[in-house]
Short mmCIF file of C-alpha atoms in Angstrom, two decimals:
data_model
loop_
_atom_site.label_atom_id
_atom_site.label_comp_id
_atom_site.label_asym_id
_atom_site.label_seq_id
_atom_site.Cartn_x
_atom_site.Cartn_y
_atom_site.Cartn_z
CA GLU A 20 16.26 14.92 -4.13
CA GLU A 21 17.76 17.24 -1.52
CA ALA A 22 19.39 14.27 0.25
CA TYR A 23 21.04 13.17 -3.00
CA VAL A 24 22.32 16.68 -3.71
CA GLU A 25 23.82 16.83 -0.21
CA PHE A 26 25.25 13.27 -0.52
CA GLU A 27 23.27 12.24 2.55
CA PHE A 28 22.56 8.75 1.30
CA HIS A 29 21.43 7.51 4.70
CA LYS A 30 18.46 9.87 4.43
CA VAL A 31 17.67 8.41 1.01
CA PHE A 32 17.70 4.92 2.52
CA HIS A 33 15.48 5.83 5.47
CA THR A 34 13.02 7.68 3.22
CA LEU A 35 12.72 4.76 0.78
CA HIS A 36 12.53 2.22 3.59
CA GLY A 37 9.80 4.20 5.33
CA LEU A 38 7.84 4.49 2.09
CA CYS A 39 8.04 0.77 1.33
CA ALA A 40 7.59 -0.59 4.86
CA THR A 41 5.07 1.86 6.29
CA ASP A 42 3.23 3.80 3.60
CA LEU A 43 3.01 0.95 1.09
CA SER A 44 3.25 -2.41 2.85
CA ALA A 45 1.52 -1.56 6.12
CA PHE A 46 -1.15 0.66 4.60
CA TYR A 47 -1.66 1.18 0.88
CA LEU A 48 -1.03 -2.36 -0.38
CA ASP A 49 -3.10 -3.77 2.48
CA VAL A 50 -6.05 -1.57 1.51
CA LEU A 51 -5.73 -2.43 -2.19
CA LYS A 52 -5.84 -6.21 -1.73
CA ASP A 53 -9.63 -6.40 -1.76
CA ARG A 54 -10.17 -4.60 -5.05
CA LEU A 55 -7.19 -6.30 -6.70
CA TYR A 56 -8.29 -9.79 -5.66
CA SER A 57 -12.08 -9.50 -5.68
CA SER A 58 -13.11 -6.99 -8.36
CA LEU A 59 -13.56 -7.72 -12.05
CA PRO A 60 -10.18 -7.70 -13.83
CA ASP A 61 -11.15 -4.70 -15.97
CA SER A 62 -13.25 -2.87 -13.39
CA ARG A 63 -12.57 0.80 -12.87
CA GLU A 64 -11.51 0.38 -9.23
CA ARG A 65 -9.06 -2.42 -10.04
CA ARG A 66 -7.54 -0.69 -13.05
CA SER A 67 -7.21 2.52 -11.05
CA ALA A 68 -5.29 0.61 -8.37
CA GLN A 69 -3.03 -0.99 -10.98
CA THR A 70 -2.31 2.39 -12.56
CA ALA A 71 -1.42 3.87 -9.18
CA LEU A 72 0.90 0.94 -8.42
CA TYR A 73 2.59 1.34 -11.80
CA GLU A 74 3.24 5.03 -11.20
CA ILE A 75 4.55 4.28 -7.71
CA LEU A 76 6.87 1.61 -9.15
CA LEU A 77 8.42 4.03 -11.64
CA LEU A 78 8.92 6.69 -8.99
CA VAL A 79 10.51 4.27 -6.52
CA LEU A 80 12.82 2.80 -9.18
CA ARG A 81 13.97 6.24 -10.25
CA ASP A 82 14.68 7.26 -6.66
CA MET A 83 16.45 4.04 -5.64
CA ALA A 84 18.58 3.62 -8.78
CA PRO A 85 21.57 5.74 -7.64
CA VAL A 86 22.09 3.70 -4.45
CA LEU A 87 20.57 0.31 -5.37
CA SER A 88 21.72 0.25 -8.96
CA PHE A 89 21.64 -3.48 -9.72
CA THR A 90 18.36 -4.07 -7.89
CA ALA A 91 16.66 -1.16 -9.64
CA GLU A 92 17.85 -2.30 -13.07
CA GLU A 93 16.77 -5.89 -12.42
CA VAL A 94 13.29 -4.76 -11.40
CA PHE A 95 13.12 -2.45 -14.42
CA ARG A 96 13.84 -5.38 -16.76
CA TYR A 97 10.95 -7.33 -15.27
CA ILE A 98 8.46 -4.65 -16.32
CA PRO A 99 6.41 -6.14 -19.20
CA GLU A 100 7.36 -4.74 -22.60
CA ALA A 101 3.91 -3.23 -23.10
CA LEU A 102 4.33 -1.25 -19.88
CA LYS A 103 7.91 -0.10 -20.30
CA PRO A 104 8.15 3.69 -19.89
CA LYS A 105 8.63 5.66 -23.10
CA TYR A 106 10.18 8.93 -24.13
CA ALA A 107 8.02 11.70 -25.57
CA ASP A 108 8.72 10.42 -29.11
CA GLY A 109 7.38 6.95 -28.24
CA VAL A 110 10.76 5.21 -28.02
CA ASP A 111 11.15 2.76 -25.12
CA VAL A 112 13.38 3.82 -22.25
CA PRO A 113 16.24 1.26 -22.43
CA THR A 114 17.40 1.31 -18.81
CA VAL A 115 16.35 2.58 -15.40
CA PHE A 116 19.26 5.02 -15.52
CA ALA A 117 17.84 6.72 -18.60
CA MET A 118 14.37 7.31 -17.18
CA PRO A 119 13.26 10.91 -17.73
CA SER A 120 12.30 12.99 -14.72
CA ARG A 121 8.62 12.96 -13.76
CA ASP A 122 6.37 15.96 -13.20
CA MET A 123 5.65 15.50 -9.51
CA ALA A 124 3.06 18.29 -9.54
CA ALA A 125 0.61 15.82 -11.05
CA PHE A 126 0.80 13.68 -7.88
CA ALA A 127 0.88 16.46 -5.29
CA LEU A 128 -1.90 17.14 -2.79
CA ASP A 129 -2.75 20.67 -1.81
CA ASP A 130 -2.47 21.53 1.88
CA ALA A 131 -6.19 21.09 2.55
CA ARG A 132 -6.33 17.59 1.04
CA ARG A 133 -3.09 16.60 2.74
CA ARG A 134 -4.58 17.55 6.11
CA ALA A 135 -7.78 15.72 5.20
CA TRP A 136 -5.84 12.54 4.47
CA GLU A 137 -3.94 12.92 7.73
CA SER A 138 -7.35 12.86 9.43
CA VAL A 139 -8.34 9.73 7.49
CA LEU A 140 -5.16 7.95 8.55
CA ALA A 141 -5.75 9.03 12.14
CA ILE A 142 -9.27 7.55 11.95
CA ARG A 143 -7.83 4.27 10.68
CA ALA A 144 -5.42 4.21 13.63
CA GLU A 145 -8.26 4.82 16.09
CA VAL A 146 -10.32 2.02 14.53
CA THR A 147 -7.36 -0.35 14.85
CA ARG A 148 -6.95 0.57 18.53
CA ALA A 149 -10.66 0.11 19.22
CA ILE A 150 -10.66 -3.36 17.62
CA GLU A 151 -7.65 -4.59 19.61
CA PRO A 152 -9.49 -5.30 22.92
CA LEU A 153 -12.02 -7.48 21.06
CA ARG A 154 -9.21 -9.33 19.34
CA LYS A 155 -7.41 -9.95 22.63
CA ALA A 156 -10.65 -11.21 24.17
CA GLY A 157 -11.07 -13.70 21.32
CA ILE A 158 -14.31 -12.09 20.12
CA VAL A 159 -12.82 -11.33 16.70
CA GLY A 160 -9.71 -12.57 14.96
CA HIS A 161 -9.34 -10.05 12.16
CA PRO A 162 -10.65 -6.53 11.43
CA LEU A 163 -12.86 -8.05 8.72
CA ASP A 164 -14.75 -9.79 11.53
CA THR A 165 -16.04 -6.41 12.71
CA HIS A 166 -18.78 -3.86 12.14
CA VAL A 167 -17.53 -0.38 13.06
CA ILE A 168 -19.59 2.73 13.75
CA LEU A 169 -17.77 6.07 13.65
CA TYR A 170 -19.33 8.97 15.54
CA MET A 171 -17.81 12.14 14.07
CA ASP A 172 -18.20 15.86 14.52
CA ASP A 173 -18.85 18.11 11.52
CA GLU A 174 -15.20 19.09 11.09
CA LEU A 175 -14.06 15.49 10.81
CA ARG A 176 -16.91 14.64 8.43
CA LYS A 177 -15.83 17.49 6.16
CA ALA A 178 -12.24 16.23 6.19
CA VAL A 179 -13.33 12.73 5.18
CA SER A 180 -15.52 14.16 2.42
CA LEU A 181 -12.65 16.29 1.10
CA ALA A 182 -10.29 13.31 1.05
CA GLY A 183 -12.88 11.27 -0.85
CA ALA A 184 -11.87 8.25 1.20
CA ASP A 185 -13.80 5.00 1.54
CA LEU A 186 -13.46 4.59 5.30
CA ARG A 187 -14.62 0.97 5.25
CA ALA A 188 -11.90 0.05 2.75
CA VAL A 189 -9.28 2.13 4.54
CA SER A 190 -10.14 0.48 7.87
CA ILE A 191 -10.39 -3.00 6.29
CA VAL A 192 -13.60 -3.94 8.10
CA SER A 193 -16.67 -5.73 6.80
CA ARG A 194 -19.07 -2.92 7.54
CA LEU A 195 -18.64 0.71 8.57
CA ASP A 196 -21.35 3.22 9.39
CA THR A 197 -21.10 6.85 10.44
CA ALA A 198 -23.22 8.93 12.79
CA ALA A 199 -23.14 12.27 14.58
CA LEU A 200 -20.74 12.53 17.51
CA GLY A 201 -23.60 13.52 19.79
CA ASP A 202 -25.24 10.13 19.21
CA ALA A 203 -22.26 8.15 20.52
CA PRO A 204 -23.14 5.64 23.26
CA VAL A 205 -21.39 5.91 26.61
CA ASP A 206 -19.25 2.84 25.90
CA ALA A 207 -17.91 4.14 22.57
CA VAL A 208 -14.13 4.39 22.50
CA LEU A 209 -12.73 7.90 22.72
CA GLY A 210 -9.18 7.95 21.41
CA GLU A 211 -6.59 10.62 20.75
CA LEU A 212 -8.34 12.12 17.72
CA PRO A 213 -10.68 14.99 18.64
CA GLY A 214 -14.20 14.78 17.28
CA LEU A 215 -14.31 10.99 17.02
CA ALA A 216 -15.79 8.11 19.00
CA VAL A 217 -15.59 4.51 17.80
CA GLU A 218 -17.98 1.64 18.46
CA VAL A 219 -16.94 -1.86 17.42
CA ARG A 220 -19.29 -4.82 17.09
CA LYS A 221 -18.84 -8.33 15.80
CA ALA A 222 -19.92 -8.31 12.17
CA GLY A 223 -23.32 -9.77 11.45
CA GLY A 224 -24.08 -12.38 8.82
CA ASP A 225 -21.72 -14.99 7.44
CA LYS A 226 -18.23 -14.90 5.99
CA CYS A 227 -17.89 -14.76 2.21
CA GLU A 228 -15.45 -17.48 1.17
CA ARG A 229 -14.15 -15.30 -1.67
CA CYS A 230 -13.50 -11.84 -0.20
CA TRP A 231 -13.67 -12.88 3.51
CA MET A 232 -16.04 -10.05 4.39
CA TYR A 233 -19.12 -10.76 6.45
CA SER A 234 -22.49 -10.21 4.80
CA GLU A 235 -26.06 -10.66 5.97
CA GLU A 236 -26.99 -11.37 2.35
CA LEU A 237 -24.65 -14.30 1.84
CA GLY A 238 -26.13 -16.87 -0.53
CA THR A 239 -28.92 -14.70 -1.93
CA ASP A 240 -27.73 -15.76 -5.39
CA PRO A 241 -28.57 -19.51 -5.49
CA ALA A 242 -25.88 -20.11 -8.10
CA TYR A 243 -23.23 -18.94 -5.64
CA PRO A 244 -24.50 -19.81 -2.15
CA THR A 245 -21.22 -19.30 -0.29
CA VAL A 246 -20.36 -15.76 -1.42
CA CYS A 247 -21.69 -12.25 -0.87
CA PRO A 248 -23.79 -10.43 -3.51
CA ARG A 249 -20.80 -8.41 -4.73
CA CYS A 250 -18.67 -11.49 -5.31
CA ALA A 251 -21.61 -13.36 -6.82
CA ALA A 252 -22.05 -10.57 -9.39
CA VAL A 253 -18.35 -10.74 -10.26
CA LEU A 254 -18.40 -14.54 -10.59
CA ARG A 255 -21.55 -14.42 -12.72
CA GLU A 256 -19.95 -11.86 -15.06
CA LEU A 257 -16.74 -13.90 -15.33
CA ALA A 258 -18.76 -17.02 -16.12
CA ALA A 259 -20.74 -15.14 -18.79
CA ARG A 260 -17.53 -13.90 -20.40
CA GLU A 261 -16.03 -17.38 -20.39
CA GLU A 262 -19.18 -18.78 -21.97
CA GLY A 263 -19.21 -16.03 -24.59
CA ALA A 264 -15.60 -16.74 -25.51
CA ARG A 265 -16.32 -20.36 -26.42
#
């Protein structure tokens, strides 16, 4: 907003580009793929992700409209009618340029939670660095091929708890365990983040053909022998719904 007021449109561009390329594409959308692709269509975690993406879409469109007018309007028109933003009286907003301002306070993090999430993102970066030598050696090909153990001090544990983050999902690995920093083996990777050591192993079990995570319980449901228990439960529920709809 300040950049627009000061007519510093290059700052608007760099801010939007950074949001889309780094915060969304390289992180948030990557993390969301599993729940969007693998969870039940109406599950809480999938619907929560869809709601967050919808809110992000509206905010990005509003912010890009003054400098990318035609693109913003074209995207706005592709929003399904049932999801078009509305005014307080229930009337549909006709164009991206008539979108009312949003109360950003509803999306703001307090300072403590912001710092906690900075710690979570730093942990993700350390996990990525620790996996890289195994990838280069040909031991693993993707982070989902790994089982990660994080050895954390109390301060870092509290930060993760405050953020409410699922570290396995954030790190995009098949399995993630945590332990006390004092229990870290001598070959654990010590990175730039204080209070953390990372141990990376090749994931045990077999690869689920649906979600691509490794599981030691693959095939425990005889009806779905090539998928993990989580995916088997989803497929069984989808099959039951399809049968009930006939």
